[in-house]
Amino acid sequence: MRCKKCPQQAAIKLPQHNAAYCKTCFTEFVHSQVAKAIKKQKMFSHDDRILVAVSGGKDSMALWAILLKLGYRADALYVDLGIGNYSMQSRQKVEHFNDSVAQPLGATLQIHTLAENEGAGVKELAMMINRPTCSACGTMKRYHFNRTALEKDYDVMATGHNLDDEASRLLGNVLHWQTDFLEKQTPTLPASLDGFAKKVKPLYRLTEREMAAYAIINKIAYIVDECPMSKGSKMLVYKDVLNRLEEASPGTKQVFYFQFLDKQAKEQAATQNITAQDQSRLSPCHSCGQPTSMEVCTYCKMMTKAKAAV
Ligand code: AMP
Ligand code: ZN
């Protein structure tokens, strides 16, 4: 099979785009999808300082690489969650990319280690406070992403969520009619005066398969294993269901998520800025100053409980 763009042999087939590309044209296709996402969702400009949350996985590693290739000012933050071998290996991938690619380009990597700063890894912290590991982990990550972005004066923070992540989250929210969450499921969440950094997902137009292919073709080393804590998670079931739909009917994920975004954009234009209204209910946490809808934020409550448990 030939590449859709040039006379070369195709290396990857993309049924949902009715296309097949050689390695070079596929890399250009991925870059163009990221550029389109950044422009369409008004994510950032070349003057902005971007903080990329990198996990060592294919998506966030590729995202950091792509933003640097496209000439953006992209630094990174890695949160070391202390999940045994998995965290050790993912940290190595992040540090290797930093040493070999990012640092020579003038970018920096920050590492926040839970064992050093919070006194224990996320599994142990979750156990101390009697909460499921994945929910404590989500709280920790979101807290440190936001705090670092604000304290270090970044204009925006970016995560490696891809189309599969967003479509499966949308499916989960729709199945449970969690309409509050639907409002927040946009690839760009604006900064708020109350202390939330602007958050973006520049890979929302690209699938998990495309991101894995991009990382392999461009020789970006990443941790292949999923987090051992995510085994049996609902999200993996939703992803599997969407993959089966996609196979039977290519383009399903894209239609599902993109049409949701189109409808939502129209509704928000009609009802004005729901996010701004929503965020104005927040105030600074009495303990740490980060934004919260309560007196003391979830992170601080977790840490107080964890300290009491030791
Ligand atoms: P996940 O929730 O594991 O699917 O990850 C979604 C996104 O969150 C990734 O693409 C990264 O941008 C970010 N992320 C996840 N884990 C970490 C981590 N340990 N440190 C920094 N960023 C992370
Ligand atoms: Zn707090």
Short mmCIF file of C-alpha atoms and ligand atoms in Angstrom, two decimals:
data_model
loop_
_atom_site.label_atom_id
_atom_site.label_comp_id
_atom_site.label_asym_id
_atom_site.label_seq_id
_atom_site.Cartn_x
_atom_site.Cartn_y
_atom_site.Cartn_z
CA MET A 1 0.00 0.00 0.00
CA ARG A 2 1.27 3.49 -0.87
CA CYS A 3 1.39 6.54 1.40
CA LYS A 4 -1.49 8.93 0.73
CA LYS A 5 0.92 11.87 0.51
CA CYS A 6 4.06 10.55 -1.25
CA PRO A 7 5.27 7.60 -3.38
CA GLN A 8 6.73 5.77 -0.34
CA GLN A 9 5.38 2.52 1.07
CA ALA A 10 2.78 3.14 3.82
CA ALA A 11 3.78 2.20 7.38
CA ILE A 12 0.42 2.78 9.09
CA LYS A 13 -3.19 2.59 7.99
CA LEU A 14 -5.73 5.03 9.52
CA PRO A 15 -9.19 3.75 8.55
CA GLN A 16 -10.97 6.56 10.43
CA HIS A 17 -9.23 9.11 8.18
CA ASN A 18 -9.44 6.90 5.09
CA ALA A 19 -5.67 7.20 4.84
CA ALA A 20 -2.34 5.39 5.05
CA TYR A 21 1.00 7.11 5.63
CA CYS A 22 4.72 6.43 5.45
CA LYS A 23 6.73 7.18 8.61
CA THR A 24 7.64 10.73 7.59
CA CYS A 25 4.15 11.72 6.44
CA PHE A 26 2.60 10.09 9.53
CA THR A 27 4.85 12.17 11.78
CA GLU A 28 3.75 15.28 9.87
CA PHE A 29 0.11 14.20 10.19
CA VAL A 30 0.46 13.93 14.00
CA HIS A 31 2.15 17.34 14.19
CA SER A 32 -0.62 18.88 12.09
CA GLN A 33 -3.32 17.38 14.35
CA VAL A 34 -1.60 18.84 17.43
CA ALA A 35 -1.20 22.22 15.71
CA LYS A 36 -4.91 22.12 14.77
CA ALA A 37 -5.89 21.29 18.37
CA ILE A 38 -3.78 24.15 19.76
CA LYS A 39 -5.31 26.65 17.31
CA LYS A 40 -8.93 25.47 17.36
CA GLN A 41 -9.13 25.29 21.15
CA LYS A 42 -7.04 28.44 21.74
CA MET A 43 -4.54 26.57 23.91
CA PHE A 44 -1.37 28.69 23.83
CA SER A 45 1.03 30.69 21.68
CA HIS A 46 4.78 30.50 21.08
CA ASP A 47 5.28 33.20 23.75
CA ASP A 48 3.58 31.18 26.51
CA ARG A 49 5.46 29.07 29.05
CA ILE A 50 3.93 25.59 29.11
CA LEU A 51 4.22 23.00 31.89
CA VAL A 52 3.74 19.47 30.53
CA ALA A 53 2.77 16.81 33.08
CA VAL A 54 4.84 13.78 32.04
CA SER A 55 4.18 10.28 33.38
CA GLY A 56 6.79 8.36 31.36
CA GLY A 57 3.98 6.86 29.21
CA LYS A 58 3.78 7.20 25.43
CA ASP A 59 1.27 10.06 25.33
CA SER A 60 2.87 12.58 27.65
CA MET A 61 6.43 11.75 26.48
CA ALA A 62 5.36 12.22 22.85
CA LEU A 63 3.52 15.42 23.80
CA TRP A 64 6.64 16.94 25.35
CA ALA A 65 8.68 15.90 22.27
CA ILE A 66 6.11 17.33 19.83
CA LEU A 67 5.79 20.67 21.62
CA LEU A 68 9.59 21.05 21.65
CA LYS A 69 9.74 20.10 17.95
CA LEU A 70 7.09 22.67 17.12
CA GLY A 71 9.22 25.31 18.89
CA TYR A 72 7.12 25.82 22.04
CA ARG A 73 8.60 26.76 25.45
CA ALA A 74 7.72 23.50 27.16
CA ASP A 75 9.08 22.41 30.55
CA ALA A 76 7.89 19.28 32.35
CA LEU A 77 6.74 18.04 35.74
CA TYR A 78 6.99 14.42 36.85
CA VAL A 79 5.23 13.32 40.03
CA ASP A 80 7.00 10.30 41.52
CA LEU A 81 4.12 8.40 43.13
CA GLY A 82 6.32 5.74 44.70
CA ILE A 83 4.52 2.77 43.09
CA GLY A 84 7.45 0.32 43.27
CA ASN A 85 9.07 -0.79 40.04
CA TYR A 86 6.49 0.98 37.91
CA SER A 87 7.42 4.43 39.26
CA MET A 88 11.14 3.66 39.10
CA GLN A 89 10.96 2.67 35.45
CA SER A 90 8.72 5.53 34.40
CA ARG A 91 10.98 8.03 36.18
CA GLN A 92 13.97 6.61 34.27
CA LYS A 93 12.18 7.15 30.93
CA VAL A 94 11.39 10.75 31.84
CA GLU A 95 14.94 11.47 33.02
CA HIS A 96 16.43 9.85 29.92
CA PHE A 97 14.32 11.99 27.59
CA ASN A 98 15.19 15.07 29.61
CA ASP A 99 18.94 14.40 29.48
CA SER A 100 19.05 13.44 25.81
CA VAL A 101 16.49 15.74 24.19
CA ALA A 102 14.85 18.35 26.41
CA GLN A 103 17.73 19.80 28.40
CA PRO A 104 19.94 20.37 25.32
CA LEU A 105 17.04 22.44 23.94
CA GLY A 106 16.95 24.55 27.11
CA ALA A 107 13.86 22.91 28.65
CA THR A 108 13.74 21.88 32.30
CA LEU A 109 12.28 18.94 34.22
CA GLN A 110 10.91 19.21 37.75
CA ILE A 111 10.35 16.15 39.88
CA HIS A 112 8.03 16.01 42.87
CA THR A 113 8.60 12.89 44.97
CA LEU A 114 5.74 11.92 47.29
CA ALA A 115 7.97 9.77 49.54
CA GLU A 116 10.14 12.84 50.23
CA ASN A 117 7.49 15.53 50.45
CA GLU A 118 4.36 13.76 51.69
CA GLY A 119 6.24 11.12 53.67
CA ALA A 120 4.96 8.04 51.79
CA GLY A 121 4.04 6.70 48.36
CA VAL A 122 0.49 7.05 47.05
CA LYS A 123 -0.50 3.45 47.88
CA GLU A 124 0.53 3.89 51.52
CA LEU A 125 -1.08 7.34 51.76
CA ALA A 126 -4.35 5.97 50.35
CA MET A 127 -4.30 3.11 52.82
CA MET A 128 -3.73 5.47 55.78
CA ILE A 129 -6.81 7.47 54.89
CA ASN A 130 -8.95 4.58 53.72
CA ARG A 131 -9.48 5.76 50.18
CA PRO A 132 -9.10 3.87 46.88
CA THR A 133 -5.56 4.33 45.54
CA CYS A 134 -6.67 5.72 42.16
CA SER A 135 -8.79 8.45 43.74
CA ALA A 136 -6.01 9.52 46.16
CA CYS A 137 -3.59 9.44 43.22
CA GLY A 138 -5.85 11.67 41.11
CA THR A 139 -6.11 14.20 43.96
CA MET A 140 -2.31 14.23 44.46
CA LYS A 141 -1.54 14.66 40.77
CA ARG A 142 -4.11 17.38 40.12
CA TYR A 143 -2.97 19.25 43.25
CA HIS A 144 0.72 19.26 42.31
CA PHE A 145 0.09 20.01 38.62
CA ASN A 146 -1.91 23.09 39.58
CA ARG A 147 0.31 24.22 42.41
CA THR A 148 3.53 23.95 40.38
CA ALA A 149 2.00 25.69 37.36
CA LEU A 150 0.87 28.63 39.53
CA GLU A 151 3.90 28.89 41.81
CA LYS A 152 6.34 28.74 38.90
CA ASP A 153 4.31 31.17 36.80
CA TYR A 154 3.47 28.94 33.85
CA ASP A 155 0.82 30.29 31.47
CA VAL A 156 -0.72 26.88 30.94
CA MET A 157 -0.37 23.26 31.95
CA ALA A 158 -0.71 20.41 29.46
CA THR A 159 -1.49 16.72 29.91
CA GLY A 160 -1.15 13.82 27.47
CA HIS A 161 -4.83 12.79 27.41
CA ASN A 162 -5.66 11.39 23.96
CA LEU A 163 -8.90 10.77 22.04
CA ASP A 164 -9.36 7.34 23.65
CA ASP A 165 -9.02 8.87 27.13
CA GLU A 166 -11.52 11.63 26.38
CA ALA A 167 -14.05 9.45 24.53
CA SER A 168 -14.01 6.79 27.29
CA ARG A 169 -14.39 9.43 30.00
CA LEU A 170 -17.29 10.93 28.07
CA LEU A 171 -18.90 7.49 27.76
CA GLY A 172 -18.52 6.96 31.53
CA ASN A 173 -20.02 10.36 32.31
CA VAL A 174 -22.93 9.85 29.90
CA LEU A 175 -23.68 6.36 31.22
CA HIS A 176 -24.02 7.84 34.71
CA TRP A 177 -25.51 11.14 33.52
CA GLN A 178 -22.84 13.06 35.38
CA THR A 179 -23.71 16.33 33.73
CA ASP A 180 -21.54 18.42 36.10
CA PHE A 181 -18.50 16.57 34.82
CA LEU A 182 -19.61 16.99 31.20
CA GLU A 183 -19.21 20.74 31.51
CA LYS A 184 -15.54 20.32 32.38
CA GLN A 185 -14.73 17.85 29.61
CA THR A 186 -13.25 20.32 27.16
CA PRO A 187 -9.68 20.21 25.76
CA THR A 188 -9.10 23.73 27.13
CA LEU A 189 -10.14 24.77 30.63
CA PRO A 190 -9.52 28.48 31.19
CA ALA A 191 -7.57 29.77 34.19
CA SER A 192 -9.69 31.15 37.00
CA LEU A 193 -9.10 34.12 39.25
CA ASP A 194 -9.61 31.81 42.23
CA GLY A 195 -6.36 29.99 41.57
CA PHE A 196 -6.79 27.36 38.89
CA ALA A 197 -4.16 27.29 36.17
CA LYS A 198 -5.27 27.05 32.54
CA LYS A 199 -5.30 23.37 31.51
CA VAL A 200 -5.05 21.91 28.00
CA LYS A 201 -5.04 18.52 26.25
CA PRO A 202 -3.27 18.99 22.91
CA LEU A 203 -3.55 15.27 21.96
CA TYR A 204 -7.35 15.10 22.09
CA ARG A 205 -7.57 14.62 18.29
CA LEU A 206 -5.19 11.61 18.25
CA THR A 207 -5.90 8.01 19.26
CA GLU A 208 -3.93 5.82 21.63
CA ARG A 209 -2.80 3.70 18.67
CA GLU A 210 -1.60 6.76 16.78
CA MET A 211 0.37 7.98 19.80
CA ALA A 212 2.03 4.59 20.30
CA ALA A 213 2.96 4.53 16.60
CA TYR A 214 4.31 8.08 16.82
CA ALA A 215 6.50 7.25 19.84
CA ILE A 216 7.88 4.10 18.19
CA ILE A 217 8.53 5.73 14.78
CA ASN A 218 10.24 8.69 16.43
CA LYS A 219 12.24 6.51 18.85
CA ILE A 220 10.82 8.04 22.01
CA ALA A 221 11.43 5.58 24.86
CA TYR A 222 8.39 5.13 27.13
CA ILE A 223 7.08 2.77 29.78
CA VAL A 224 4.85 0.25 28.04
CA ASP A 225 3.24 -1.22 31.18
CA GLU A 226 0.05 0.36 32.46
CA CYS A 227 0.02 1.47 36.10
CA PRO A 228 -0.46 -1.73 38.18
CA MET A 229 -3.12 0.13 40.22
CA SER A 230 -5.34 0.65 37.15
CA LYS A 231 -6.06 -3.08 36.67
CA GLY A 232 -9.79 -3.72 36.56
CA SER A 233 -10.63 -0.03 36.23
CA LYS A 234 -13.94 0.97 34.58
CA MET A 235 -12.09 3.21 32.12
CA LEU A 236 -10.33 0.20 30.61
CA VAL A 237 -13.73 -1.44 30.04
CA TYR A 238 -15.07 1.71 28.33
CA LYS A 239 -11.94 1.89 26.17
CA ASP A 240 -12.40 -1.72 25.14
CA VAL A 241 -16.05 -1.15 24.22
CA LEU A 242 -15.14 1.91 22.14
CA ASN A 243 -12.37 -0.03 20.38
CA ARG A 244 -14.88 -2.67 19.37
CA LEU A 245 -17.26 -0.02 18.06
CA GLU A 246 -14.37 1.63 16.24
CA GLU A 247 -13.41 -1.60 14.54
CA ALA A 248 -16.92 -2.18 13.28
CA SER A 249 -17.37 1.45 12.34
CA PRO A 250 -14.14 3.48 11.92
CA GLY A 251 -14.42 7.05 13.15
CA THR A 252 -16.87 6.31 15.99
CA LYS A 253 -14.61 7.68 18.76
CA GLN A 254 -13.93 10.83 16.81
CA VAL A 255 -17.61 11.47 16.00
CA PHE A 256 -18.64 10.74 19.59
CA TYR A 257 -16.19 13.19 21.18
CA PHE A 258 -15.92 15.88 18.49
CA GLN A 259 -19.70 16.20 18.10
CA PHE A 260 -20.03 16.50 21.86
CA LEU A 261 -17.49 19.36 21.77
CA ASP A 262 -19.33 21.08 18.89
CA LYS A 263 -22.68 20.88 20.67
CA GLN A 264 -21.16 22.02 23.95
CA ALA A 265 -19.45 25.01 22.31
CA LYS A 266 -22.80 26.09 20.84
CA GLU A 267 -24.58 25.70 24.17
CA GLN A 268 -21.91 27.61 26.07
CA ALA A 269 -22.02 30.42 23.56
CA ALA A 270 -25.77 30.60 24.18
CA THR A 271 -25.65 30.43 27.99
CA GLN A 272 -22.42 32.42 28.36
CA ASN A 273 -19.53 31.34 30.50
CA ILE A 274 -20.67 28.51 32.78
CA THR A 275 -17.10 27.74 33.86
CA ALA A 276 -16.47 31.24 35.14
CA GLN A 277 -19.68 31.15 37.19
CA ASP A 278 -18.86 27.73 38.51
CA GLN A 279 -15.36 28.70 39.57
CA SER A 280 -16.47 31.83 41.37
CA ARG A 281 -17.81 29.58 44.15
CA LEU A 282 -14.23 28.71 45.10
CA SER A 283 -12.02 30.29 47.70
CA PRO A 284 -8.45 29.70 48.93
CA CYS A 285 -7.89 26.66 51.19
CA HIS A 286 -7.39 27.86 54.79
CA SER A 287 -4.37 25.63 55.12
CA CYS A 288 -2.44 25.85 51.81
CA GLY A 289 -4.10 28.57 49.74
CA GLN A 290 -5.01 26.40 46.74
CA PRO A 291 -8.55 26.86 45.38
CA THR A 292 -11.33 24.77 46.91
CA SER A 293 -15.10 24.76 47.33
CA MET A 294 -14.62 23.86 51.00
CA GLU A 295 -12.79 25.51 53.90
CA VAL A 296 -9.87 23.11 53.64
CA CYS A 297 -8.99 21.43 50.31
CA THR A 298 -9.12 17.66 49.70
CA TYR A 299 -5.32 17.42 49.54
CA CYS A 300 -4.88 19.06 52.96
CA LYS A 301 -7.64 16.91 54.46
CA MET A 302 -5.93 13.82 53.09
CA MET A 303 -2.57 14.85 54.52
CA THR A 304 -4.04 15.67 57.97
CA LYS A 305 -5.70 12.25 58.06
CA ALA A 306 -2.54 10.50 56.85
CA LYS A 307 -0.45 12.24 59.54
CA ALA A 308 -2.95 11.24 62.23
CA ALA A 309 -2.76 7.63 61.03
CA VAL A 310 1.00 7.26 61.61
P1 AMP B 1 -3.51 8.99 33.35
O1 AMP B 1 -4.46 9.61 34.29
O2 AMP B 1 -2.51 8.07 33.99
O3 AMP B 1 -4.14 8.43 32.12
O4 AMP B 1 -2.61 10.20 32.82
C1 AMP B 1 -3.15 11.26 32.13
C2 AMP B 1 -2.11 12.35 31.99
O5 AMP B 1 -1.73 12.84 33.28
C3 AMP B 1 -0.79 11.89 31.36
O6 AMP B 1 -0.85 11.94 29.96
C4 AMP B 1 0.18 12.88 31.93
O7 AMP B 1 0.13 14.10 31.22
C5 AMP B 1 -0.35 13.12 33.32
N1 AMP B 1 0.28 12.25 34.34
C6 AMP B 1 -0.12 11.04 34.75
N2 AMP B 1 0.69 10.54 35.71
C7 AMP B 1 1.64 11.47 35.93
C8 AMP B 1 2.77 11.59 36.81
N3 AMP B 1 3.07 10.61 37.67
N4 AMP B 1 3.52 12.71 36.78
C9 AMP B 1 3.20 13.71 35.92
N5 AMP B 1 2.16 13.65 35.07
C10 AMP B 1 1.39 12.57 35.05
ZN ZN B 2 -5.05 22.88 50.93
#
